[in-house]
């Protein structure tokens, strides 16, 4: 069925069916304030995530930011960073309150996803569930940064997010077919704001003073190696990996209205790395996750 749905297509009307799944997900703590959500699709066996979202843990003083990832690569990388990923709503709410950051594992917050996980992994292709992910997030984030690996789906995803009532969202497709902003030129994005139609915006690394670099320059590897890359960036490593983190974090801070511009977002992101705030917050998050239960 999933394979057939993939062949039929993924129009905006089909994606909109994900909205009811929000109500069937496990609710979080009502006291939490999930302003930001980062969601990507993974790369079908190419576990090359560069840890771009790791930077966001350093901005608690700029407002609460939530990282929700439904990609197994991100989950495995989080494990290699020392965190426990299958924490429940109360543990996630505590982490969010104390650090401004939390990781929500899809199979824990959408229990029904466990029933199709094996089938999805064995198919080896993206299915309807990948596209519904950003629409069915259990955090009910008001501001979202969503990466789309197929440029033809950009505007449709933006229109669905608008229909679901998201306050502000940025849907991006990176040069080279990435589901994140790329250091190469050619990124495409749609801005979603309440009260107006989605509109295209330009976001280029060079405009933020970041050196252009091809995707291979960012390295990558298995989850263990990617965890090493994350820690290196948080510990002060310079180069393309850091620049990719700064670029995507700048977009996140801007879309979450914690920065007035992409330029300010890039400055705040760099400060978070240079001050050690991001590294300290990750370490605290790992501590909290290890003692959190599954309730």
Coordinates of C-alpha atoms in Angstrom, one line a residue:
X1 CA 0.0 0.0 0.0
X2 CA 2.8 2.4 0.9
X3 CA 4.6 1.7 -2.4
X4 CA 1.4 2.3 -4.3
X5 CA 0.7 5.6 -2.6
X6 CA 4.2 6.7 -3.5
X7 CA 3.5 5.9 -7.2
X8 CA 0.2 7.7 -7.1
X9 CA 1.7 10.9 -5.8
X10 CA 1.7 13.2 -2.8
X11 CA -0.6 16.1 -3.5
X12 CA -1.4 18.7 -0.9
X13 CA -4.8 17.1 -0.4
X14 CA -3.3 13.8 0.5
X15 CA -0.7 15.4 2.8
X16 CA -3.4 17.2 4.6
X17 CA -4.7 13.9 5.9
X18 CA -1.9 14.0 8.4
X19 CA -3.6 16.6 10.5
X20 CA -5.9 14.2 12.4
X21 CA -2.8 12.3 13.5
X22 CA -1.8 15.2 15.6
X23 CA -4.7 14.4 17.9
X24 CA -3.8 10.8 18.1
X25 CA -0.2 11.4 19.2
X26 CA 0.9 11.3 22.8
X27 CA 0.4 14.9 24.2
X28 CA 3.3 16.7 25.8
X29 CA 3.2 18.8 29.0
X30 CA 0.8 21.7 28.6
X31 CA 3.3 24.0 30.4
X32 CA 5.8 23.7 27.6
X33 CA 6.1 26.3 25.0
X34 CA 7.2 24.6 21.8
X35 CA 8.0 27.5 19.4
X36 CA 10.4 25.8 17.0
X37 CA 10.6 22.4 15.3
X38 CA 13.2 21.2 12.9
X39 CA 12.1 18.3 10.7
X40 CA 13.9 16.4 7.9
X41 CA 13.5 13.2 6.0
X42 CA 16.9 11.5 6.2
X43 CA 18.7 10.2 3.1
X44 CA 17.5 6.6 2.6
X45 CA 20.5 4.8 4.0
X46 CA 23.0 7.7 3.5
X47 CA 23.3 8.7 7.1
X48 CA 25.1 12.0 6.4
X49 CA 23.5 14.4 8.7
X50 CA 26.0 17.0 9.7
X51 CA 24.6 17.9 13.1
X52 CA 23.3 21.2 11.9
X53 CA 20.6 21.2 14.6
X54 CA 23.0 20.5 17.4
X55 CA 23.7 24.3 17.6
X56 CA 20.2 25.1 18.6
X57 CA 20.6 23.8 22.1
X58 CA 22.5 26.9 23.1
X59 CA 19.7 29.4 22.8
X60 CA 17.5 28.9 25.8
X61 CA 17.8 32.5 26.7
X62 CA 16.5 33.4 23.2
X63 CA 13.3 31.3 23.8
X64 CA 12.4 27.7 23.9
X65 CA 13.4 25.7 20.8
X66 CA 12.2 22.2 20.1
X67 CA 14.0 19.8 17.9
X68 CA 11.7 17.0 16.7
X69 CA 13.4 14.5 14.4
X70 CA 11.7 11.5 12.9
X71 CA 14.7 10.2 11.0
X72 CA 16.4 7.1 12.3
X73 CA 19.8 8.5 11.5
X74 CA 19.2 11.4 13.9
X75 CA 18.0 9.0 16.6
X76 CA 21.1 6.9 16.3
X77 CA 23.3 9.9 16.4
X78 CA 21.6 11.2 19.5
X79 CA 22.2 7.8 21.1
X80 CA 25.9 8.0 20.2
X81 CA 26.0 11.4 21.9
X82 CA 25.0 9.7 25.1
X83 CA 21.3 10.6 25.3
X84 CA 18.4 8.3 25.8
X85 CA 15.9 8.8 23.0
X86 CA 12.8 7.0 24.1
X87 CA 11.8 9.4 26.9
X88 CA 8.2 10.2 27.4
X89 CA 6.2 13.5 27.5
X90 CA 7.1 14.4 31.0
X91 CA 10.8 13.8 30.5
X92 CA 10.7 15.8 27.3
X93 CA 8.8 18.6 29.0
X94 CA 11.5 18.7 31.8
X95 CA 14.3 18.8 29.3
X96 CA 12.6 21.6 27.4
X97 CA 12.0 23.6 30.5
X98 CA 15.6 23.2 31.8
X99 CA 17.6 23.4 28.6
X100 CA 15.3 24.8 25.9
X101 CA 15.9 21.6 23.8
X102 CA 14.5 18.2 23.4
X103 CA 14.5 15.3 21.0
X104 CA 11.2 13.5 20.3
X105 CA 11.4 10.0 18.9
X106 CA 8.5 9.4 16.5
X107 CA 7.9 5.8 17.5
X108 CA 7.5 6.9 21.1
X109 CA 5.2 9.9 20.5
X110 CA 3.3 8.2 17.7
X111 CA 2.8 4.7 19.1
X112 CA 1.1 3.5 15.9
X113 CA 4.3 4.2 14.0
X114 CA 5.9 1.2 15.6
X115 CA 3.5 -1.0 13.6
X116 CA 4.8 0.1 10.2
X117 CA 8.4 0.9 11.1
X118 CA 9.8 -2.4 9.8
X119 CA 7.9 -2.2 6.5
X120 CA 9.0 1.3 5.9
X121 CA 12.6 0.5 6.5
X122 CA 12.5 -2.6 4.3
X123 CA 11.0 -0.7 1.4
X124 CA 14.0 1.6 1.2
X125 CA 12.1 4.5 -0.4
X126 CA 10.3 7.5 1.0
X127 CA 6.6 6.9 1.6
X128 CA 3.6 8.9 2.6
X129 CA 4.7 8.7 6.3
X130 CA 7.8 10.7 5.5
X131 CA 5.8 13.5 4.1
X132 CA 3.2 13.5 6.8
X133 CA 5.9 13.8 9.6
X134 CA 6.1 17.6 9.7
X135 CA 2.2 17.8 9.7
X136 CA 1.7 15.4 12.6
X137 CA 4.3 16.5 15.1
X138 CA 3.3 15.9 18.7
X139 CA 4.8 19.1 19.9
X140 CA 2.3 21.2 17.9
X141 CA 5.0 23.7 17.3
X142 CA 3.8 27.1 16.2
X143 CA 7.0 27.9 14.2
X144 CA 8.6 25.3 11.9
X145 CA 11.7 24.8 9.7
X146 CA 10.9 22.0 7.3
X147 CA 13.4 20.5 4.9
X148 CA 12.1 18.9 1.7
X149 CA 14.3 16.7 -0.5
X150 CA 12.3 17.2 -3.7
X151 CA 12.0 20.8 -4.9
X152 CA 8.7 20.0 -6.7
X153 CA 7.1 19.5 -3.3
X154 CA 8.2 22.8 -1.7
X155 CA 5.2 25.0 -2.4
X156 CA 2.7 22.2 -1.7
X157 CA 4.2 21.6 1.7
X158 CA 4.1 25.3 2.4
X159 CA 0.4 25.5 1.5
X160 CA -0.4 22.6 3.8
X161 CA 1.4 24.1 6.7
X162 CA -0.5 27.4 6.1
X163 CA -3.8 25.5 6.0
X164 CA -2.9 23.8 9.3
X165 CA -2.6 27.2 11.0
X166 CA 1.2 27.3 11.7
X167 CA 2.1 30.8 12.8
X168 CA 5.3 31.0 10.8
X169 CA 7.2 28.4 8.8
X170 CA 10.1 28.1 6.4
X171 CA 10.1 25.2 3.9
X172 CA 13.5 24.7 2.4
X173 CA 15.2 22.6 -0.3
X174 CA 19.0 22.7 -0.4
X175 CA 21.1 22.8 -3.5
X176 CA 22.1 19.3 -4.5
X177 CA 18.9 17.7 -3.3
X178 CA 19.3 18.2 0.4
X179 CA 16.5 18.5 2.9
X180 CA 18.4 21.4 4.6
X181 CA 20.0 24.7 3.5
X182 CA 23.2 24.0 1.6
X183 CA 26.5 26.0 1.6
X184 CA 26.3 25.8 -2.2
X185 CA 24.3 28.4 -4.2
X186 CA 20.8 27.4 -5.4
X187 CA 18.8 27.0 -2.2
X188 CA 15.1 27.4 -2.6
X189 CA 12.6 28.2 0.2
X190 CA 9.0 29.3 0.8
X191 CA 8.0 31.5 3.8
X192 CA 4.7 30.8 5.5
X193 CA 3.1 33.5 7.6
X194 CA -0.5 33.7 8.9
X195 CA -2.7 35.9 6.8
X196 CA -0.7 35.8 3.6
X197 CA 0.0 33.3 0.9
X198 CA 3.3 31.4 1.0
X199 CA 6.0 33.2 -0.9
X200 CA 9.5 32.3 -2.2
X201 CA 12.5 33.7 -0.4
X202 CA 16.2 33.6 -1.1
X203 CA 18.7 32.2 1.5
X204 CA 22.3 31.9 0.5
X205 CA 25.3 31.1 2.6
X206 CA 27.5 33.7 0.9
X207 CA 25.0 36.5 1.8
X208 CA 25.7 35.6 5.5
X209 CA 29.4 35.7 5.1
X210 CA 29.8 31.9 5.0
X211 CA 32.2 30.4 2.6
X212 CA 30.5 28.3 -0.2
X213 CA 31.3 24.6 0.0
X214 CA 30.1 21.5 -1.8
X215 CA 28.2 18.8 0.1
X216 CA 31.1 16.3 0.1
X217 CA 33.2 18.9 2.0
X218 CA 30.9 18.4 5.0
X219 CA 31.9 14.8 5.4
X220 CA 29.4 12.4 7.0
X221 CA 29.4 8.8 7.8
X222 CA 27.5 6.5 10.2
X223 CA 25.8 7.6 13.3
X224 CA 28.9 7.2 15.5
X225 CA 31.0 9.3 13.2
X226 CA 28.4 12.0 12.9
X227 CA 28.2 12.2 16.7
X228 CA 32.0 12.8 16.6
X229 CA 31.4 15.6 14.1
X230 CA 28.7 17.2 16.3
X231 CA 31.0 17.2 19.3
X232 CA 33.8 18.7 17.2
X233 CA 31.6 21.6 16.0
X234 CA 30.3 22.2 19.5
X235 CA 33.9 22.2 20.8
X236 CA 35.0 24.9 18.4
X237 CA 35.9 23.2 15.1
X238 CA 36.0 25.6 12.2
X239 CA 35.2 24.9 8.6
X240 CA 32.3 23.8 6.4
X241 CA 30.5 21.7 9.1
X242 CA 30.4 24.7 11.5
X243 CA 29.2 26.9 8.6
X244 CA 26.4 24.5 7.7
X245 CA 25.3 24.5 11.4
X246 CA 25.4 28.4 11.5
X247 CA 23.4 28.7 8.3
X248 CA 20.6 26.4 9.3
X249 CA 20.5 27.7 12.9
X250 CA 20.3 31.2 11.5
X251 CA 17.2 30.2 9.5
X252 CA 15.7 28.5 12.6
X253 CA 16.2 31.5 14.9
X254 CA 14.8 33.9 12.2
X255 CA 11.7 31.8 11.6
X256 CA 11.2 31.4 15.3
X257 CA 11.3 35.2 15.6
X258 CA 14.3 35.0 18.0
X259 CA 16.4 37.0 15.5
X260 CA 15.2 39.9 13.5
X261 CA 17.1 38.8 10.4
X262 CA 19.1 36.0 9.0
X263 CA 22.2 38.0 9.6
X264 CA 21.4 38.4 13.3
X265 CA 20.5 34.7 13.5
X266 CA 23.9 33.8 12.1
X267 CA 25.6 36.0 14.7
X268 CA 23.7 34.5 17.5
X269 CA 24.4 31.0 16.3
X270 CA 28.2 31.7 16.1
X271 CA 28.1 33.2 19.6
X272 CA 26.4 30.1 20.9
X273 CA 29.2 28.0 19.6
X274 CA 32.0 30.3 20.6
X275 CA 30.7 30.8 24.2
X276 CA 30.3 27.0 24.8
X277 CA 26.6 27.5 25.5
X278 CA 25.5 24.9 22.9
X279 CA 28.0 22.3 24.2
X280 CA 26.9 22.9 27.8
X281 CA 23.3 22.6 27.0
X282 CA 23.8 19.3 25.1
X283 CA 25.7 17.9 28.1
X284 CA 22.8 18.9 30.4
X285 CA 20.2 17.4 28.0
X286 CA 22.1 14.1 28.0
X287 CA 22.1 14.1 31.8
X288 CA 18.3 14.7 32.0
X289 CA 17.5 12.1 29.3
X290 CA 19.4 9.4 31.2
X291 CA 17.2 9.9 34.3
X292 CA 13.9 10.5 32.5
X293 CA 11.3 7.8 32.4
X294 CA 9.1 6.8 29.5
X295 CA 5.9 8.3 30.9

